[in-house]
Coordinates of C-alpha atoms (C1' of nucleotides) in Angstrom, one line a residue:
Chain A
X901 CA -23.1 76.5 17.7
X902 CA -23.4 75.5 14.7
X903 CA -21.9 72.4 12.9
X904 CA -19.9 72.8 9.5
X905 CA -21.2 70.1 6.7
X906 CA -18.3 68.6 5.4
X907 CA -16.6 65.2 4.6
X908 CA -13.3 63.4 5.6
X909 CA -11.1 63.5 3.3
X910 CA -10.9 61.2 0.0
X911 CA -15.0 60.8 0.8
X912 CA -17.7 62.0 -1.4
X913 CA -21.6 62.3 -2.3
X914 CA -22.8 61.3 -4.8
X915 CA -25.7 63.8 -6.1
X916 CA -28.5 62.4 -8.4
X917 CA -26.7 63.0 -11.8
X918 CA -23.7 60.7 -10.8
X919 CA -26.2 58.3 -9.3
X920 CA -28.0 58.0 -12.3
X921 CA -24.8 57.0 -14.5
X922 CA -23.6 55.0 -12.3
X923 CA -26.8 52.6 -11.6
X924 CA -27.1 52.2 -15.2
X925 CA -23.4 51.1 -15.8
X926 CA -24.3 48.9 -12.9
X927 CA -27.4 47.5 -14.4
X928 CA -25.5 46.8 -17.5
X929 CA -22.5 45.0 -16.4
X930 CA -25.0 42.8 -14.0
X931 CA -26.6 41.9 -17.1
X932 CA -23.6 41.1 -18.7
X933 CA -22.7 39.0 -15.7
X934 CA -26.1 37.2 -15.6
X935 CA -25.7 36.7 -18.8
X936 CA -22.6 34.0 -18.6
X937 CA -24.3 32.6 -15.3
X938 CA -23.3 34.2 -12.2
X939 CA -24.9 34.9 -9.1
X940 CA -24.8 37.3 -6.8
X941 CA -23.0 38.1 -3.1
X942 CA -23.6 40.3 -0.5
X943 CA -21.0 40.3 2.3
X944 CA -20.4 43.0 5.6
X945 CA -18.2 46.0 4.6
X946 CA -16.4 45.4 8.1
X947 CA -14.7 42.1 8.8
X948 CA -12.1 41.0 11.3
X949 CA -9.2 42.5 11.0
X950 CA -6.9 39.2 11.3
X951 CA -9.3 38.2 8.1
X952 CA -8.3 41.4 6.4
X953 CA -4.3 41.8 7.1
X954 CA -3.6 37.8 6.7
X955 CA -3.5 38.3 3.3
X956 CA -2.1 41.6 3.3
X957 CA 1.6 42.8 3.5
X958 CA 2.5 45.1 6.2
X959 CA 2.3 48.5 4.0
X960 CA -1.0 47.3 2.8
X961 CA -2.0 47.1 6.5
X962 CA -1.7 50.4 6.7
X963 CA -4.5 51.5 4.5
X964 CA -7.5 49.2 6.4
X965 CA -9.7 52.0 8.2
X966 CA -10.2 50.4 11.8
X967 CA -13.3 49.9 12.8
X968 CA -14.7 49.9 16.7
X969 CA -17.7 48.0 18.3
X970 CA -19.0 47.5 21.7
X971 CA -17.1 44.6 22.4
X972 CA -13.7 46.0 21.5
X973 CA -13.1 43.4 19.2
X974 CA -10.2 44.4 15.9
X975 CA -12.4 45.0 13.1
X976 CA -11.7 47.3 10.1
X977 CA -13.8 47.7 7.0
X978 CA -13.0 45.7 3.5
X979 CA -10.3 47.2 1.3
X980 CA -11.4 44.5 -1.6
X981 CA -14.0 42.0 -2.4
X982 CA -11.8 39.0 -2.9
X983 CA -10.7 38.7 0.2
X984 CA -14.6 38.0 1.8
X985 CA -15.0 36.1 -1.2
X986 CA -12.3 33.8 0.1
X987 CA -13.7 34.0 3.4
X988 CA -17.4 32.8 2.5
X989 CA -15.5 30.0 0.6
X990 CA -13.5 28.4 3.4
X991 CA -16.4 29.3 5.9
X992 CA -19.1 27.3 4.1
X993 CA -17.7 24.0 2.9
X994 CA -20.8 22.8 1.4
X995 CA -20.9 25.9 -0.9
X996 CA -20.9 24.2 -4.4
X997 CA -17.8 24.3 -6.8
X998 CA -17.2 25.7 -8.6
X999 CA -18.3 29.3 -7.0
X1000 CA -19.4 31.6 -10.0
X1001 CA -20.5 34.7 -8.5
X1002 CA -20.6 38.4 -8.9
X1003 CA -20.3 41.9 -6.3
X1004 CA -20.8 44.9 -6.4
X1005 CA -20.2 47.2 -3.8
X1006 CA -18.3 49.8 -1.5
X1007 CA -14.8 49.2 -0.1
X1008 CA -12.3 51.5 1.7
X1009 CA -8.6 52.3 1.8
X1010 CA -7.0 54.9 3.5
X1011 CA -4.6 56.3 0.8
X1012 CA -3.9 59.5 -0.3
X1013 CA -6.8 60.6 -2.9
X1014 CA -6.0 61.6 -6.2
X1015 CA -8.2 62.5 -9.3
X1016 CA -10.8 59.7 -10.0
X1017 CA -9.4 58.0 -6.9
X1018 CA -11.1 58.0 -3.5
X1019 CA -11.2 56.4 0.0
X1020 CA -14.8 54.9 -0.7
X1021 CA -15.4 53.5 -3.9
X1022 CA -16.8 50.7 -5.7
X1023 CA -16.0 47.7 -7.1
X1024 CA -17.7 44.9 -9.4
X1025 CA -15.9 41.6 -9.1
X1026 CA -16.7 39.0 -10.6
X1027 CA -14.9 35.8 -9.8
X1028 CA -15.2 31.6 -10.4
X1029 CA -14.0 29.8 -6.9
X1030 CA -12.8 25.8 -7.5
X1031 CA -12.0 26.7 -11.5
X1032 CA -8.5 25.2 -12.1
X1033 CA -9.3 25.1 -15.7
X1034 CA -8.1 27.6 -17.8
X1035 CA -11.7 27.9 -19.7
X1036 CA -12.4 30.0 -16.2
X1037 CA -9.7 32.8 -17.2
X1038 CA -11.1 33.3 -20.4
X1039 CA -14.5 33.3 -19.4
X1040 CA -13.3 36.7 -17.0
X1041 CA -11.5 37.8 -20.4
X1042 CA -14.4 37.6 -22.5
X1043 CA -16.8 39.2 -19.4
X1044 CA -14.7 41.9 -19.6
X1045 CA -15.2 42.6 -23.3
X1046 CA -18.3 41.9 -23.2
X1047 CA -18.7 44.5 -20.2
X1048 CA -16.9 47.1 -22.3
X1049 CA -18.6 46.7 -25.5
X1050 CA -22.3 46.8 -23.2
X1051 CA -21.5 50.5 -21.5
X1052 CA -20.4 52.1 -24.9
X1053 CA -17.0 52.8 -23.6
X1054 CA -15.6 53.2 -26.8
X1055 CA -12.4 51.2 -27.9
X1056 CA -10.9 49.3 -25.2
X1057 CA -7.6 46.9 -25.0
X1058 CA -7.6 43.9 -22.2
X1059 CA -4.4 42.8 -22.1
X1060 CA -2.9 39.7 -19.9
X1061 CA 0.1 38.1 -19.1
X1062 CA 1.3 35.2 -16.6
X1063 CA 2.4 36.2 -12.9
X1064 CA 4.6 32.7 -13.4
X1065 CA 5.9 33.3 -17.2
X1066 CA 7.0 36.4 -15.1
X1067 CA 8.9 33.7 -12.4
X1068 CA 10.5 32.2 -15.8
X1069 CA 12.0 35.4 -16.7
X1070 CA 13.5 35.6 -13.2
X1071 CA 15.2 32.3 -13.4
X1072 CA 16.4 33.3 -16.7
X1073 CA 18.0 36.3 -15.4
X1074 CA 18.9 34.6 -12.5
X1075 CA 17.6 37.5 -10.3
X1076 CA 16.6 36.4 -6.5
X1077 CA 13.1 35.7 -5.7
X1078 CA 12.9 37.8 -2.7
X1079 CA 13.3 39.9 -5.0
X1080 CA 10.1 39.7 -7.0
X1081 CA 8.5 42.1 -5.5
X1082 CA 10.3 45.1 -6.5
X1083 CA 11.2 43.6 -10.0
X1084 CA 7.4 43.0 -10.8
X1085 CA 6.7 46.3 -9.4
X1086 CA 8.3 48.1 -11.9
X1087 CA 7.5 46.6 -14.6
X1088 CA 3.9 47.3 -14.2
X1089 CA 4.9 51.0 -14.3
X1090 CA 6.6 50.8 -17.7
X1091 CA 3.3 52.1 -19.6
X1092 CA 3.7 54.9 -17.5
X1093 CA 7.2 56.0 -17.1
X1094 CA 8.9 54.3 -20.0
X1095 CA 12.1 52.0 -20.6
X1096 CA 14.7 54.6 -19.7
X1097 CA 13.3 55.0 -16.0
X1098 CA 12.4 51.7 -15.3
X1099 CA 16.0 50.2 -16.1
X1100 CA 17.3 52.7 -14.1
X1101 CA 15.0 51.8 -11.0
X1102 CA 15.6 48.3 -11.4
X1103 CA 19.3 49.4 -11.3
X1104 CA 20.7 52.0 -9.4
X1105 CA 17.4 53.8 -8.8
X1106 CA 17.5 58.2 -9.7
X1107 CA 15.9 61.1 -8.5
X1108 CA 12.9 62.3 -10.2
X1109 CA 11.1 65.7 -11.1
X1110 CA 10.2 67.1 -7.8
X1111 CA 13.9 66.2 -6.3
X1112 CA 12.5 63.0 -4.7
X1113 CA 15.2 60.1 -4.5
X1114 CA 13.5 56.7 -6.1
X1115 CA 15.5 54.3 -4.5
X1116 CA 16.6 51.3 -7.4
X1117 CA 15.9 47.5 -7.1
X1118 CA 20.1 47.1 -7.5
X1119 CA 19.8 44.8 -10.6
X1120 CA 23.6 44.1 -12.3
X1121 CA 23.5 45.5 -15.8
X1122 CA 23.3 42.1 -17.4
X1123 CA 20.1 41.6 -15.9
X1124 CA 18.4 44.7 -16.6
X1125 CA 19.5 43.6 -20.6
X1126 CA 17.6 40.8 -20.0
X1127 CA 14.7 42.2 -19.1
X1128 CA 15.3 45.0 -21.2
X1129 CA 15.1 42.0 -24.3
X1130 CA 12.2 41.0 -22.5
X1131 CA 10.4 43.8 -22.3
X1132 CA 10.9 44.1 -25.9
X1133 CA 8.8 41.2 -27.1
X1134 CA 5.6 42.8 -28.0
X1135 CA 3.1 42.2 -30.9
X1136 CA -0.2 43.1 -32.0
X1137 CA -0.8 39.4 -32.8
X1138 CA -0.6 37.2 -29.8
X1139 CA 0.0 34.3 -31.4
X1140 CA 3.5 36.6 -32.8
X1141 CA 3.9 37.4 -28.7
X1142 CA 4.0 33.6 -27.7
X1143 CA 6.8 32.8 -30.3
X1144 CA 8.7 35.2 -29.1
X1145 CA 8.4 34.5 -25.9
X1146 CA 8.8 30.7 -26.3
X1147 CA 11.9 31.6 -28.3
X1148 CA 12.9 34.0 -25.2
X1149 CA 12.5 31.1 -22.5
X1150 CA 13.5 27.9 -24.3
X1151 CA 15.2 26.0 -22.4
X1152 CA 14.4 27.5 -19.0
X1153 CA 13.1 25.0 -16.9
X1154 CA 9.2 24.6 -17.2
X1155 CA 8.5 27.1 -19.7
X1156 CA 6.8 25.1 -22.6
X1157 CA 4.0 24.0 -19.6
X1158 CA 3.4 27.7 -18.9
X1159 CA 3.3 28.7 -22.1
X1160 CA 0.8 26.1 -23.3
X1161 CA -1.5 27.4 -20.6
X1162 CA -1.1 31.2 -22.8
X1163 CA -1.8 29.3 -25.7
X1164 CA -4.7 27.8 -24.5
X1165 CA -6.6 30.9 -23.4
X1166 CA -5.3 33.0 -26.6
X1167 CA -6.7 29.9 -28.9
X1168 CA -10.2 29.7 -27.1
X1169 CA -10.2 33.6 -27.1
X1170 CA -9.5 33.4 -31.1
X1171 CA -12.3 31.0 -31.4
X1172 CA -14.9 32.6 -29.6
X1173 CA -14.4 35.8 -31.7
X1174 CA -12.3 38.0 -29.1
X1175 CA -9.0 38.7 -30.9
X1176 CA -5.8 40.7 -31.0
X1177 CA -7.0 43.9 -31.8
X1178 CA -9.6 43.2 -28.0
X1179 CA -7.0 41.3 -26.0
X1180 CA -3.4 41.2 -26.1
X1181 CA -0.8 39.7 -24.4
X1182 CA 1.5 42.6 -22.7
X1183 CA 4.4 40.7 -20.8
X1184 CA 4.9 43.7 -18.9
X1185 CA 1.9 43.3 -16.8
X1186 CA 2.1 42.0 -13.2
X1187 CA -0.7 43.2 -11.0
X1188 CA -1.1 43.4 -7.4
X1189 CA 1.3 41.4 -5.9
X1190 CA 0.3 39.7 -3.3
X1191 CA -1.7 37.1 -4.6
X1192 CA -1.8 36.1 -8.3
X1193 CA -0.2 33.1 -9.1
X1194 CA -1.1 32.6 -12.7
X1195 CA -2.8 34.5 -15.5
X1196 CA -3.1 38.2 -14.7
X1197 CA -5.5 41.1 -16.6
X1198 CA -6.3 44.4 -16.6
X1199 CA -8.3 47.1 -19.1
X1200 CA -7.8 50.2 -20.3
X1201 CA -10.2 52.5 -22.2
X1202 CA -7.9 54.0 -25.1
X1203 CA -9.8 57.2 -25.3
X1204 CA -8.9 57.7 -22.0
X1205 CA -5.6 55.8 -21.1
X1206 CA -4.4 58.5 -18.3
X1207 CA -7.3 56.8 -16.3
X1208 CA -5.0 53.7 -16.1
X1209 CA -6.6 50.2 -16.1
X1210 CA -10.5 50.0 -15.2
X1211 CA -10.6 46.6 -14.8
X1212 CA -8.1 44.0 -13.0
X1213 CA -7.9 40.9 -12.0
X1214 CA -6.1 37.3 -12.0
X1215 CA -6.0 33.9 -10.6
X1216 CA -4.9 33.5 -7.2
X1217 CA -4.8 29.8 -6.3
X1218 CA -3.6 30.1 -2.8
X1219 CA -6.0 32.8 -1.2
X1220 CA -8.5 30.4 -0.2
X1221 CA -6.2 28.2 1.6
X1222 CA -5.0 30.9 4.3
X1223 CA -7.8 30.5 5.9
X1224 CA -6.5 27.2 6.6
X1225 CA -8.6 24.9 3.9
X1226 CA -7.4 23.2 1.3
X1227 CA -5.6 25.0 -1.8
X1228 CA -8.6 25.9 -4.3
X1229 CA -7.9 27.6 -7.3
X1230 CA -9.7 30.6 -8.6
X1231 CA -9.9 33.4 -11.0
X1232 CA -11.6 36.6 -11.4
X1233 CA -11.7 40.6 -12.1
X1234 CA -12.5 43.7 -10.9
X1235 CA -14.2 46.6 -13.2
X1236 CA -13.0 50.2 -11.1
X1237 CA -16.8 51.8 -10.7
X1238 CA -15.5 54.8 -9.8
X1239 CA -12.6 54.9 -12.4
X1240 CA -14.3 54.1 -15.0
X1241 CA -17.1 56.7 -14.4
X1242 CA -14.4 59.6 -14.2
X1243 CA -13.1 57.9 -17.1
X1244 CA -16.3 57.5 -19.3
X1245 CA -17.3 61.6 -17.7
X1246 CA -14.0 62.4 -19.3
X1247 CA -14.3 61.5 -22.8
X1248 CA -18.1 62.8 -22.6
X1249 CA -19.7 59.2 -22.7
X1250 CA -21.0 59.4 -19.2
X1251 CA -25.2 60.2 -19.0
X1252 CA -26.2 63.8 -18.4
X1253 CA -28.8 63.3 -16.7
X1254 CA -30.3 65.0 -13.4
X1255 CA -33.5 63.3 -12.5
X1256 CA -34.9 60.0 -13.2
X1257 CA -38.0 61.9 -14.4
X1258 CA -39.6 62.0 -17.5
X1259 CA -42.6 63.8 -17.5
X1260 CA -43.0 66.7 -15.4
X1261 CA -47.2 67.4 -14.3
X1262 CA -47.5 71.2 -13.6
X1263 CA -50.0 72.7 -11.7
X1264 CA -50.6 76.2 -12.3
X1265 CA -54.8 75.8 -10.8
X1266 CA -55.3 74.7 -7.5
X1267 CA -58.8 73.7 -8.0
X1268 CA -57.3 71.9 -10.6
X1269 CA -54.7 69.8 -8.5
X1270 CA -56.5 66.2 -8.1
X1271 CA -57.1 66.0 -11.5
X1272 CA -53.3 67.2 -12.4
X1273 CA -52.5 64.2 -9.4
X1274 CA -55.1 61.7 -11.8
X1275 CA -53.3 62.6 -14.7
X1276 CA -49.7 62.0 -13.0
X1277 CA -51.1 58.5 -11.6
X1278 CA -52.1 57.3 -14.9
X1279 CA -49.1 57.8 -16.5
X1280 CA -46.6 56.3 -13.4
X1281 CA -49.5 53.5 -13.6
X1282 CA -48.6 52.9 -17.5
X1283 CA -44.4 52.9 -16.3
X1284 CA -44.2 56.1 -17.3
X1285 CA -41.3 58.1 -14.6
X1286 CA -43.5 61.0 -13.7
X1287 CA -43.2 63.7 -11.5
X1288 CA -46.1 66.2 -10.3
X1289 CA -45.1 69.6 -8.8
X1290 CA -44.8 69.8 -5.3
X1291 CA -43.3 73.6 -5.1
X1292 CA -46.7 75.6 -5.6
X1293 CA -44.8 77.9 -7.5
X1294 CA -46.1 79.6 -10.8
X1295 CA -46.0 78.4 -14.0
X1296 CA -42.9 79.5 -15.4
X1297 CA -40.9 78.4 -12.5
X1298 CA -42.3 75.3 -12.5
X1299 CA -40.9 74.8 -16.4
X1300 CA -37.8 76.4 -15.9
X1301 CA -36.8 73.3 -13.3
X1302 CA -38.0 70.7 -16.2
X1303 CA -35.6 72.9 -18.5
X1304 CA -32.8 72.4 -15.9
X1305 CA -33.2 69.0 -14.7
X1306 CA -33.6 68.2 -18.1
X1307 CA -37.2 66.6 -17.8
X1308 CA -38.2 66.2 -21.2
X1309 CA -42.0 66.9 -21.3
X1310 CA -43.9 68.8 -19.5
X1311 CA -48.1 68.4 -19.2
X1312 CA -50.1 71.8 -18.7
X1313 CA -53.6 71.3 -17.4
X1314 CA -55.2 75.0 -16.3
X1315 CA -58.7 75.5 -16.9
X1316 CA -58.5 76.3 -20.7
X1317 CA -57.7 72.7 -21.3
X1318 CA -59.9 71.4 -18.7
X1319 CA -62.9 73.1 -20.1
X1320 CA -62.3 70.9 -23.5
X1321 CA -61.5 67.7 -21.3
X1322 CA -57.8 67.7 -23.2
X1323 CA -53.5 68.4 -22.0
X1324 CA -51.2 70.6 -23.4
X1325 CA -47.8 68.1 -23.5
X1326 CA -45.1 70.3 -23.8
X1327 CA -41.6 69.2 -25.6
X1328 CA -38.7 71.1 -23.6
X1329 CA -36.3 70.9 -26.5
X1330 CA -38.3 72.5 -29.0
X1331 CA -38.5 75.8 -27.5
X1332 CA -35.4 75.8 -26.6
X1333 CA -33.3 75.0 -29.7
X1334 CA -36.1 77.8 -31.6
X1335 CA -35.7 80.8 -29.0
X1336 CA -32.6 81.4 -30.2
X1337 CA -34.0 84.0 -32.9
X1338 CA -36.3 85.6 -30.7
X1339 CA -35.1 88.7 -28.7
X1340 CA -38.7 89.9 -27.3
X1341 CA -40.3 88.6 -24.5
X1342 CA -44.0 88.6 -25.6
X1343 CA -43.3 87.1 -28.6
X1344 CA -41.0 83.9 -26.9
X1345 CA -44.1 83.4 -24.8
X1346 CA -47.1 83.6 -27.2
X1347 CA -44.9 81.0 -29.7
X1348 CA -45.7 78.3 -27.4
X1349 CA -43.1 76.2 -29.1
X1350 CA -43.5 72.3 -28.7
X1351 CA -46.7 72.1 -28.0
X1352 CA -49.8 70.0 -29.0
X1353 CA -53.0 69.5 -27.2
X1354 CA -53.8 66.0 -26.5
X1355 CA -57.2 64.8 -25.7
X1356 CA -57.1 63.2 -21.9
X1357 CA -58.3 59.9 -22.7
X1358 CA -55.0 59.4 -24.9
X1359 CA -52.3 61.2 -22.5
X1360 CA -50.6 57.6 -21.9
X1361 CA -50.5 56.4 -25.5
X1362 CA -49.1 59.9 -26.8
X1363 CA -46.6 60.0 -23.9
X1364 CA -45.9 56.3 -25.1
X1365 CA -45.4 57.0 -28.5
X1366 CA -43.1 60.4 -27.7
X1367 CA -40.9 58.3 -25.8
X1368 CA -40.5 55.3 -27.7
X1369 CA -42.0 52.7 -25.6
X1370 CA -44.0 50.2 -27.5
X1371 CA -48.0 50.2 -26.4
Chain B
rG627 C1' 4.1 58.6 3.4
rC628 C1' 7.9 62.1 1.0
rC629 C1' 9.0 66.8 -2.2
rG630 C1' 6.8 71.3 -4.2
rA631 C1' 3.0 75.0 -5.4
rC632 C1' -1.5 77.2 -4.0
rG633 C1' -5.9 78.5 -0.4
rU634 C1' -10.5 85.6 -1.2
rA635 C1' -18.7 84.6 -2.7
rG636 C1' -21.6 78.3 -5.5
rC637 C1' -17.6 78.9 -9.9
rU638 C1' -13.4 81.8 -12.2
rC639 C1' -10.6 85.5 -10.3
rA640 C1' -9.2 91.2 -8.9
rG641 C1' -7.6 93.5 -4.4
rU642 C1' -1.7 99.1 -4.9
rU643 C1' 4.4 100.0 -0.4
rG644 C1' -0.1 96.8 5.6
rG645 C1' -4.8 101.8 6.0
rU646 C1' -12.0 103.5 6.4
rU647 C1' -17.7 99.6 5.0
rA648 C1' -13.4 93.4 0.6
rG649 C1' -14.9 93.9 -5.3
rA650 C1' -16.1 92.0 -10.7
rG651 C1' -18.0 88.4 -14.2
rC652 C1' -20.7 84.1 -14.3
rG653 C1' -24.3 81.3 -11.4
rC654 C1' -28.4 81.7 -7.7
rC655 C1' -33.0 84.1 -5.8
rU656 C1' -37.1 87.9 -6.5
rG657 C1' -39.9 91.1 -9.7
rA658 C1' -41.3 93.5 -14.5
rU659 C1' -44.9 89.1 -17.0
rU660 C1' -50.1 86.3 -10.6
rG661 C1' -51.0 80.5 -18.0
rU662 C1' -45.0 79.5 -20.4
rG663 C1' -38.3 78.1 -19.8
rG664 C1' -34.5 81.6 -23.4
rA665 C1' -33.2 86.9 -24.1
rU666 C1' -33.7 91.9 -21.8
rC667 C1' -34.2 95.3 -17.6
rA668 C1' -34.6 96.3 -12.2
rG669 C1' -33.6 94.6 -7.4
rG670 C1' -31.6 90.9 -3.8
rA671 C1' -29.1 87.1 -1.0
rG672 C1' -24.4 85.0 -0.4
rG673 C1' -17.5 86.1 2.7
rU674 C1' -15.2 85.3 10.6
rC675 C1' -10.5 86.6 3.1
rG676 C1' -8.9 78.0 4.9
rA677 C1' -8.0 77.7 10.7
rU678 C1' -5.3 79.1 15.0
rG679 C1' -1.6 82.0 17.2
rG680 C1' 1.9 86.1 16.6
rU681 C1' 4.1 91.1 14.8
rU682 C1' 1.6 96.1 14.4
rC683 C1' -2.0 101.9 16.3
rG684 C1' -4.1 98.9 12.2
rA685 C1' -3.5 92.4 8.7
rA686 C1' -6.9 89.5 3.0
rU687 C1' -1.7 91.6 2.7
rC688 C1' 4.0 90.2 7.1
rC689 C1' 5.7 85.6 10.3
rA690 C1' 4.8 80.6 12.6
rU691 C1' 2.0 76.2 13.0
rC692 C1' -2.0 73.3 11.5
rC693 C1' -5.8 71.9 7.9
rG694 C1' -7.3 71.5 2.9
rU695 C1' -6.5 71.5 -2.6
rC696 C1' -3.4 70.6 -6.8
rG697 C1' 1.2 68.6 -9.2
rG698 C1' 5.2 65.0 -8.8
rU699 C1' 6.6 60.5 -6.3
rA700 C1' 5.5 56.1 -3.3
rC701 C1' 1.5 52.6 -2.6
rC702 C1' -2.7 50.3 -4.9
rA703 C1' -4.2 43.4 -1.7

RNA sequence: GCCGACGUAGCUCAGUUGGUUAGAGCGCCUGAUUGUGGAUCAGGAGGUCGAUGGUUCGAAUCCAUCCGUCGGUACCA
């Protein structure tokens, strides 16, 4: 009996050509990271579950995969990386303060998958731990550009707004705050279903597309004018947003505080050369909800907005102290790995490559092969990425895998070139864009497009040279 | 989770009112060409027709249930 190779659902591999792409987004973004100071965390992907579900709601709960051990004991595997974060902080009280530091790596959730959305994926957090000032917001802010603008994503928009400018617009409406919840909640879809639908979900609710009832948040219609107006107060100049919204709030209770925290951020931003047309201030967005307490972020790539945001993230002052410490205030973001991968594949910016390789050594001679080993040696020796065949096969099947992993050069060593102590280095490419003209067989083979004989004393330098590398 | 549509080769699909051994294109492998990728030609492998149960002399085709995929919706700490 034989067992059938599949995966659970919302699970994946990831084959060589996604690996690739994906460690060298990762290698950018840790640079970026490095680059403003942080340090890195590793952390267990499973953790008590009362660690887990304290700061999560009772739907969230739902989505932990369980996890069992020997000892029986409730364990279920990480569903984010800033709740361990939190955890490391109240566990080690002589960690310093502020805590700068950086993540990457796999967490789970069991919800349904959906296109560019799985059940093990990964996330890059980076986060500042004991940062009550807001200069550690726009530090994440700027990262996040900075992130963008390394991985060639194309344009991008960060835009942020204030979880409690949010609370002000509440009081103004004078809407519950158990209510919160549901209100914030559809705001954050407006980008997605637009102004009709969400007033009528924060109303009386409707019933969409598919014949599915969406059940409304029961809002009088005064209220949803109010937000409505609210909603309305967007600019592409920031500084334009926070008048408006000043104008919006004055009066309410404790809005000219919040709003010189806004002003703070967007006039550090401003100065440090990130403007307007980089980050905005959207006052629709409200993030996760169980959390965030102050500023709150997210990205979107606008070549690929259906993607949704590929980075998010916010301060959340009182996570730390559930674990029963004192309050500590932090502030960070996630980047989507995943996400923004399917995202960057999408609008063809993702790497196409198969194989780490560069060089490919063929053997075609067997009393040949130590030398063709020498020759591969002395270029992995010089940091060249070389790979010498292992298949035995002939020649040409030897060079058709170069052509379709996409190995650039190939090195021929048979005993024609031996006798003269030199290499044939062959440039895939060449052949390939000039075949096109050539229907007959002989004639494709006896071109020998691409080719140049190179004496074997200079392999490494020519190899050097034809890939750029500086000698 | 809820509503809907769809499951035939690695991929895209065809398959008549239920009827003999389930097909095509692309891809893959082998050879022509044992030292040259593409093109061409010849050959080959690969399917319990998503799974299970039922109706029938007979099921890819009809029915039921389950699983999976896709779309919408909910959720997204």
């Amino acid at each position: 009996m034989s067992i059938k190779p599949t995966l659970s659902r919302g699970l994946r591999d990831l084959l060589p050509e996604q690996m690739i792409a994906r460690q060298r987004l990762i290698d950018t973004v840790r640079g970026v990271y490095e680059n403003y100071g942080f340090s890195p965390l590793g952390t267990p992907a499973i953790e008590y579950l009362d660690v887990l579900s304290g700061s999560a709601g009772q739907e969230a709960q739902q989505s932990i995969f369980r996890v069992s051990n020997p000892e029986d004991e409730a364990l279920g595997l990480r569903f984010d990386l800033t709740v361990p974060l939190s955890r490391v902080v109240s566990q080690y009280p002589n960690i310093p303060l502020p805590f700068r530091r950086y993540q990457v790596a796999q967490v789970w959730r069991a919800d349904k998958p959906d296109p560019g959305r799985f059940r093990q994926f990964t996330q890059f957090d980076l986060d500042a731990v004991g940062a009550p000032c807001g200069r550690a917001d726009v530090e994440i802010l700027a990262a996040i550009c900075d992130s963008l603008t390394a991985i060639e994503a194309g344009p991008f928009l960060v835009r942020f707004s204030s979880r409690k400018v949010l609370n002000l617009l509440l009081k103004r409406a004078g809407i519950a705050e158990h209510l919160a919840g549901d209100v914030f909640r559809v705001l954050d879809k407006i980008g997605k279903i637009g102004i009709g639908k969400v007033k009528l979900e924060l109303s009386a609710g409707y019933t969409d597309a598919s014949g599915d009832p969406i059940r409304g948040v029961g809002l009088a219609e005064e209220q949803v004018s109010i937000i409505e107006e609210f909603l309305a107060i967007k600019n592409k100049s920031r500084g334009d947003v926070l008048q408006r919204l000043a104008s919006f709030l004055a009066g309410i209770d404790g809005s000219s505080e919040e709003l010189a925290v806004m002003e703070d951020i967007s006039g550090n931003l401003d100065a440090l050369g990130y403007h307007s047309d980089q980050v905005n201030i959207d006052v629709s967005i409200a993030r996760g909800l169980a959390y965030y307490t102050g500023p709150v972020f997210e990205a979107v790539l606008l070549d690929a907005p259906q993607f949704g945001s590929v980075f998010g993230g916010g301060r959340y002052d009182g996570l730390v102290a559930r674990f029963g410490g004192p309050e500590i205030p932090a502030t960070g973001a996630s980047m989507g790995v995943d996400r923004l991968l399917a995202a960057l594949e999408h609008i063809g910016k993702a790497g196409q490559v198969k194989t780490a390789a560069e060089v490919l050594v063929t053997v075609m001679d067997p009393g040949l092969s130590r030398e063709c080993m020498l020759v591969a040696f002395d270029l992995r020796r010089a940091g060249i990425r070389t790979e010498v065949d292992v298949s035995g096969g002939r020649l040409g099947k030897q060079l058709k895998r170069a052509d379709k992993l996409g190995i650039p050069y190939a090195i021929l060593l048979g005993s024609s070139e031996a006798e003269r102590g030199v290499l044939t280095v062959k440039q895939m490419a060449v052949a390939r864009e000039h075949g096109a003209g050539i229907e007959e067989n002989a004639a494709w083979k006896s071109a020998r497009f691409g080719q140049q004989e190179v004496p074997r004393a200079e392999i490494v330098d020519v190899l050097r040279q034809l890939l750029g590398r500086g000698s």
